[in-house]
Short mmCIF file of C-alpha atoms and ligand atoms in Angstrom, two decimals:
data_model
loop_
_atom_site.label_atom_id
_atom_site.label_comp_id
_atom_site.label_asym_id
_atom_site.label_seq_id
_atom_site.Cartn_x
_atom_site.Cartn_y
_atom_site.Cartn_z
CA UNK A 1 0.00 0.00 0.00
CA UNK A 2 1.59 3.53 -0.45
CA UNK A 3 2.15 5.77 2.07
CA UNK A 4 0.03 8.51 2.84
CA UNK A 5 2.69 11.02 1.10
CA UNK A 6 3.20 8.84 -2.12
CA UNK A 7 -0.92 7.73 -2.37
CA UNK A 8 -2.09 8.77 -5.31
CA UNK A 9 -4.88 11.92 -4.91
CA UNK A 10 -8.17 12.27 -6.96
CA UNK A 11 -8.61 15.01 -9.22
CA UNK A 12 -12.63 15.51 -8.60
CA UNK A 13 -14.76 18.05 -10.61
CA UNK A 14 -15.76 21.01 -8.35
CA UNK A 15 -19.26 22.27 -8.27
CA UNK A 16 -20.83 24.95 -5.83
CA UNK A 17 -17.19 24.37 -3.43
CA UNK A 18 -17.25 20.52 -2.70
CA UNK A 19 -15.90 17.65 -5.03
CA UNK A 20 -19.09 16.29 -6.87
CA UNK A 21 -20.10 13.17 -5.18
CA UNK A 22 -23.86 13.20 -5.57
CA UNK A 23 -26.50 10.23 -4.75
CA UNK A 24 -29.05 9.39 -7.77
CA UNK A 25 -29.99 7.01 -10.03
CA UNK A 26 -27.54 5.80 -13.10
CA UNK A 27 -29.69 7.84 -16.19
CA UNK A 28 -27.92 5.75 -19.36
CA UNK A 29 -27.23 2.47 -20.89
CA UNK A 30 -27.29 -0.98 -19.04
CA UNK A 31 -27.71 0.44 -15.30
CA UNK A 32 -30.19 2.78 -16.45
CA UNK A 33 -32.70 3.76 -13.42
CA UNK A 34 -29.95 1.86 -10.58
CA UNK A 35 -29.55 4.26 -7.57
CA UNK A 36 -25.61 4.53 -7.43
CA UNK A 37 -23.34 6.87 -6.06
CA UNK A 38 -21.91 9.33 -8.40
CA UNK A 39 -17.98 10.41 -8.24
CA UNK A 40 -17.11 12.56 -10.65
CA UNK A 41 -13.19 13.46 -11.87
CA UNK A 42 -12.26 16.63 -13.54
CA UNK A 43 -9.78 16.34 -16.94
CA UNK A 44 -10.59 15.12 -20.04
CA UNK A 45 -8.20 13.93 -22.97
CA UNK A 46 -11.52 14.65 -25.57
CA UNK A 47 -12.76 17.76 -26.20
CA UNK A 48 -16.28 16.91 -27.64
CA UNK A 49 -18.19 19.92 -28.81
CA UNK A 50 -21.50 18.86 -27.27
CA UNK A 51 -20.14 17.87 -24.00
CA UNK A 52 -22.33 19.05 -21.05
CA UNK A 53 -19.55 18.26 -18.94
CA UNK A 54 -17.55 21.35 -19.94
CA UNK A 55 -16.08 21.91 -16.57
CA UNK A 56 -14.28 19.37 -16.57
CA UNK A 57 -11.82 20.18 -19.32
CA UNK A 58 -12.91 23.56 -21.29
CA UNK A 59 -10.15 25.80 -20.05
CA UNK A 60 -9.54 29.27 -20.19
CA UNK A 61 -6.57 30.14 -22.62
CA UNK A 62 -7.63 27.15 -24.69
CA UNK A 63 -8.56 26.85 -28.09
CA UNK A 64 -11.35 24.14 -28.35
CA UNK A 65 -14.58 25.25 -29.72
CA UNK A 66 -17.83 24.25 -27.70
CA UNK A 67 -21.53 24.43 -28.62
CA UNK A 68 -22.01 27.10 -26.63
CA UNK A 69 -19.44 29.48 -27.25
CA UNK A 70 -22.29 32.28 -29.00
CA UNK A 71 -24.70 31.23 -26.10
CA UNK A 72 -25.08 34.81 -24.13
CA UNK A 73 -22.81 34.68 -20.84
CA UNK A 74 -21.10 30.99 -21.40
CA UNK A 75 -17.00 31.50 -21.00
CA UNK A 76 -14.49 28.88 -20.42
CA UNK A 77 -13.87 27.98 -16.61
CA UNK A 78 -10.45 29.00 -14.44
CA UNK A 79 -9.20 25.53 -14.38
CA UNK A 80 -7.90 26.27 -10.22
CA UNK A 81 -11.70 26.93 -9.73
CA UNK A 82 -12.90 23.83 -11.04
CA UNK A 83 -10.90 21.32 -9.87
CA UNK A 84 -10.95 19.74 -6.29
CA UNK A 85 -7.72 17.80 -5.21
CA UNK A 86 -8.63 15.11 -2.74
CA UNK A 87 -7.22 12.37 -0.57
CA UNK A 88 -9.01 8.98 -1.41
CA UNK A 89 -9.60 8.04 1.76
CA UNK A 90 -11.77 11.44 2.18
CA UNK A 91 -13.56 10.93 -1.12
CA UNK A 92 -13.94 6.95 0.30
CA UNK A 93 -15.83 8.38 3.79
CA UNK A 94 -17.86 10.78 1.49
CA UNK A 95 -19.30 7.65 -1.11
CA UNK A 96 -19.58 5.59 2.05
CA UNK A 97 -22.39 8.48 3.37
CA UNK A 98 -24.45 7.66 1.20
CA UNK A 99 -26.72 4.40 1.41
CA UNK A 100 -25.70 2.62 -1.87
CA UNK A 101 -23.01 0.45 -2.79
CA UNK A 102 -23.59 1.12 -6.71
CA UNK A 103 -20.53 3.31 -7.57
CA UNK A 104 -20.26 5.06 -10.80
CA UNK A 105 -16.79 6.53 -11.68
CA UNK A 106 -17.98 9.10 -13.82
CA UNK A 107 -16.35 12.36 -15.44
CA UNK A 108 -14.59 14.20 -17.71
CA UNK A 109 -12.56 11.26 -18.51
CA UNK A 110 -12.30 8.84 -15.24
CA UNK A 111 -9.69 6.45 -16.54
CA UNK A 112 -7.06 9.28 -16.95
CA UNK A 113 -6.55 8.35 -13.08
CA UNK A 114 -6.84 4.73 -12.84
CA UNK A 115 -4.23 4.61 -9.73
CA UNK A 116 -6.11 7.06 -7.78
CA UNK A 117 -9.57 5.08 -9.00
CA UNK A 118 -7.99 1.37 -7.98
CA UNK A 119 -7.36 2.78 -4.31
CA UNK A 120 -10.83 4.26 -4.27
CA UNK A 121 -12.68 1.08 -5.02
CA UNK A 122 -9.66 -0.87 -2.82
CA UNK A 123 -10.81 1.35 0.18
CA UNK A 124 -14.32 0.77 -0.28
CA UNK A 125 -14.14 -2.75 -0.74
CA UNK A 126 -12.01 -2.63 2.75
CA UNK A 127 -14.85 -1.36 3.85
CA UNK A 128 -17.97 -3.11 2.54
CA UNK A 129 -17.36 -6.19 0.10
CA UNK A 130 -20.36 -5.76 -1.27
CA UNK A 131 -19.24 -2.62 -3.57
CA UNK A 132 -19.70 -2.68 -7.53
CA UNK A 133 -18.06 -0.09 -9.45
CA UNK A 134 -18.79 0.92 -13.08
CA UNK A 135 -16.92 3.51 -15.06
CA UNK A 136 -18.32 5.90 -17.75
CA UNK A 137 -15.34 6.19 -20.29
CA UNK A 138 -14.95 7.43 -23.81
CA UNK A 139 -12.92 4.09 -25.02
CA UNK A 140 -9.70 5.76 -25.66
CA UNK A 141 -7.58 4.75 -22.68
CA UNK A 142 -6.50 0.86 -21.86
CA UNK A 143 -7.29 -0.31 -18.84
CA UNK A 144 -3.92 -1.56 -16.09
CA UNK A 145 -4.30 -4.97 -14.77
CA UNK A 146 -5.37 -3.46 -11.53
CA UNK A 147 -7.60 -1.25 -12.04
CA UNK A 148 -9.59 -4.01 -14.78
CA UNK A 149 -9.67 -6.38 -12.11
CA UNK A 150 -11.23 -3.73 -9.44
CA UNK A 151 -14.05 -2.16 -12.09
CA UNK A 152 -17.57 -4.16 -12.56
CA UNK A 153 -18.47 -2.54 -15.43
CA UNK A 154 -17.50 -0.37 -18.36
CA UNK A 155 -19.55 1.89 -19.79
CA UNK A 156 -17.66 2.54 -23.24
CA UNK A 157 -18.78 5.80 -25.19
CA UNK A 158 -16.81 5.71 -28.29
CA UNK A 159 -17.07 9.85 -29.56
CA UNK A 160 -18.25 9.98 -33.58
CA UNK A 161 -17.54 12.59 -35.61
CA UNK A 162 -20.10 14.54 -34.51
CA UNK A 163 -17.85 14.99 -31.35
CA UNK A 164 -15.87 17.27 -33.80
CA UNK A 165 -12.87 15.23 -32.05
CA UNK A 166 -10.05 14.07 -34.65
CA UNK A 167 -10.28 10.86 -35.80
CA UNK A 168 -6.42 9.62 -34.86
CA UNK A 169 -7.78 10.93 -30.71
CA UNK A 170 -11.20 9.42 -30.70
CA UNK A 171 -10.55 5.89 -31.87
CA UNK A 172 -7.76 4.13 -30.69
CA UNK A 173 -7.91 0.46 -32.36
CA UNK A 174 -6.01 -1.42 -29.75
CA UNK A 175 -8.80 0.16 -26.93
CA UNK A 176 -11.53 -0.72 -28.68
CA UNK A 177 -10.51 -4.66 -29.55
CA UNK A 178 -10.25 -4.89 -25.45
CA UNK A 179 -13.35 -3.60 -24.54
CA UNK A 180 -15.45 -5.46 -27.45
CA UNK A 181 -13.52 -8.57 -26.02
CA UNK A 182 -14.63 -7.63 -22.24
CA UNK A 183 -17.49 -9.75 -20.57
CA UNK A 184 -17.25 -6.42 -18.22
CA UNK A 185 -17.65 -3.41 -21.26
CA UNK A 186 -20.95 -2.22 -22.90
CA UNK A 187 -21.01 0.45 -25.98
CA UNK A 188 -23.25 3.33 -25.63
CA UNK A 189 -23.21 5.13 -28.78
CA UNK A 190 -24.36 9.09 -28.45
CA UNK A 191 -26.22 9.37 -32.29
CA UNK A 192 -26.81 13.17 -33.25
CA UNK A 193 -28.46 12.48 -36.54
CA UNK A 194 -29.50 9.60 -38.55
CA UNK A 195 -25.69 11.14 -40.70
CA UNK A 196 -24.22 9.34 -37.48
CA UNK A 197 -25.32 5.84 -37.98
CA UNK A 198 -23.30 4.69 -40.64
CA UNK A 199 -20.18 5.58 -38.56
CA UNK A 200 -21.61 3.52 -36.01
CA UNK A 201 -22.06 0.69 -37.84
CA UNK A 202 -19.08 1.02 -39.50
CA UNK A 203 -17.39 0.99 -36.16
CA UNK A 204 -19.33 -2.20 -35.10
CA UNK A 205 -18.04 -4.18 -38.03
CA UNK A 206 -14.37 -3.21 -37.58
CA UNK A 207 -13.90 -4.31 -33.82
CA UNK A 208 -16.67 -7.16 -34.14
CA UNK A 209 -19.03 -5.50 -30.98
CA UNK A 210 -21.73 -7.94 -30.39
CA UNK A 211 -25.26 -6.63 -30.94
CA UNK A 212 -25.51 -7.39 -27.02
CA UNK A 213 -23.21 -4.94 -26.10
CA UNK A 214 -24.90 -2.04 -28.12
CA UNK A 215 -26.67 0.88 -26.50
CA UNK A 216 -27.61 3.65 -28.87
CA UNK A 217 -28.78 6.90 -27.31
CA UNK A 218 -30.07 10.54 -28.65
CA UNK A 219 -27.46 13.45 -27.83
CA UNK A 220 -29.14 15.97 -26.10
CA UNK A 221 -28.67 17.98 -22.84
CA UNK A 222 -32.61 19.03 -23.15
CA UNK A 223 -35.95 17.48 -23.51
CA UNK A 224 -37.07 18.26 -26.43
CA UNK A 225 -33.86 17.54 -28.10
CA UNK A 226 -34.13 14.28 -27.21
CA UNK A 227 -37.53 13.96 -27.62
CA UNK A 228 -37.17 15.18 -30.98
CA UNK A 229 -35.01 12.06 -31.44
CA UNK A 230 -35.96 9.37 -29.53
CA UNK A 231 -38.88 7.98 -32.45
CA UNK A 232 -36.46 7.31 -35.13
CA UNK A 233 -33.45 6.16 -33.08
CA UNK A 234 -35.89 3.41 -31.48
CA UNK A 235 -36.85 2.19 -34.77
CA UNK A 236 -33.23 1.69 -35.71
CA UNK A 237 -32.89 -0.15 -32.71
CA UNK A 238 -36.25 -2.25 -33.49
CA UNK A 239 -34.54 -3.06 -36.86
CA UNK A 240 -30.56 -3.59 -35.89
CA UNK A 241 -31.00 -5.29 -32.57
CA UNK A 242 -29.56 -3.26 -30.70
CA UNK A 243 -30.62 -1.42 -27.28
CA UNK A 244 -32.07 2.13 -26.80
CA UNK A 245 -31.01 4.25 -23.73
CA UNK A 246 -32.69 7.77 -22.84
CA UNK A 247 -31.13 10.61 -20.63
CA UNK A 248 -33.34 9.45 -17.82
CA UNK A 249 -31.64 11.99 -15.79
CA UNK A 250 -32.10 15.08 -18.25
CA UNK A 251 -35.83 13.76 -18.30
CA UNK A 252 -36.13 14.40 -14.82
CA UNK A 253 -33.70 17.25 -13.95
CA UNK A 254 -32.96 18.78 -16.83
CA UNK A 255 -29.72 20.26 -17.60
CA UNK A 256 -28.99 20.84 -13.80
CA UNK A 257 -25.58 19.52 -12.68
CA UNK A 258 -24.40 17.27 -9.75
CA UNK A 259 -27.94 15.43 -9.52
S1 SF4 B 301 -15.32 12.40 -23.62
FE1 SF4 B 301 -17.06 12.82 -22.27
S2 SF4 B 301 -16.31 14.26 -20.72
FE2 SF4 B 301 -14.82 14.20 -22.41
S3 SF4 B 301 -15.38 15.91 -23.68
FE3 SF4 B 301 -16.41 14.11 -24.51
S4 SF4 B 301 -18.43 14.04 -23.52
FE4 SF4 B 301 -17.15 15.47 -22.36
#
């Protein structure tokens, strides 16, 4: 075990002064509508131009464009402001609050700190057994030994080009042929318009993902956005075999964060 000086500290997203740690239900894919515990890490290596996660990685004095940017008022955020560095131990007695041993390891981009993230679930598990951990990821990053023999479940989002992401950042080959070989990974594909699909497919047929594993859900941070989407997107499900997910959360909430 490290030392308390050489452990390994979590990089959380910030949000009205505390790290976001937030009780709810898991809104997407396979766990959709599971009360879990939500942990959520700042830093992202993506820089998708929908992302309602912003906070996370859209820094002041950099140059990525966002859907927002000619919304009145929206400006990058002061990356010092944003950012909440914590022990694990604290962020462990925080999850541990909460009556739930569903864990979702959410972000920004979560398996950018896979040391910090293995001690977290180690330190629950010290705790309670009985802890399951999934991770929301965008596909890009291979798992260490440890820290795929800790998680439960992956929660793959592999970005289109709709994510206005470079090709050579958003797809890395080697990441995909693991997960699509995982019992433990599911693909949740975010599908703009029907433009997207073929990519999707495409993507399908070159790392062999089993119609199983294959969540397809509408981008959208509102209601009606979604709403606007959800009839066609469940009849390509009905006719590809594959499995719809809705933003139950953004159903519910909104675009509010940390719920
Ligand atoms: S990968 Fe996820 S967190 Fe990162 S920019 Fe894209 S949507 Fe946002």
């Amino acid at each position: 075990m490290p030392t308390k000086a050489t452990a390994p500290k979590l990089k959380l997203a910030r949000l009205h002064g505390r790290p976001e740690i937030f009780y709810s239900i898991q809104g997407e894919g396979k766990s959709l509508g599971w009360p879990s515990v939500f942990v959520r890490s700042s830093l992202c290596n993506l820089h998708c131009i929908w992302c309602d996660t912003d906070y996370t990685w859209n820094w002041i004095g950099t140059r990525f464009p966002h859907a927002n940017d000619n919304k009145p008022g929206y400006q990058k955020f002061d990356k010092k402001a944003w950012i909440e560095v914590c022990e694990v131990e604290a962020v462990a007695r925080e999850v541990m609050q909460h009556p739930c041993l569903n864990v979702i390891l959410t972000g920004g981009e979560p398996m950018l700190q896979q040391p910090a993230f293995t001690e977290l679930m180690v330190e629950l598990r010290r705790h309670n057994a009985g802890y399951r951990f999934e991770v929301e990821t965008n596909g890009t990053l291979m798992p260490n030994e440890n820290f795929d023999a800790a998680i439960d479940q992956y929660n793959v989002s592999p970005k289109l080009e709709n994510s206005n992401n470079p090709k050579k950042l958003r797809e890395k080959a080697s990441v995909y042929r693991f997960f699509a070989a995982s019992p433990k990974a599911h693909f949740k594909f975010v599908v703009a318009t029907p433009n997207d699909l073929e990519e999707v497919f495409e993507l399908i047929r070159l790392y062999n993902i089993g119609n199983d594993k294959i969540w397809l859900m509408p981008e959208g941070s509102g209601r009606q956005a979604l709403a606007r989407k959800r009839k066609w997107l469940v009849e390509v499900c009905k006719e590809q075999g594959f499995r719809y997910t809705d933003r139950l959360h953004v159903q519910i909430w909104g675009s509010k964060k940390g719920v």
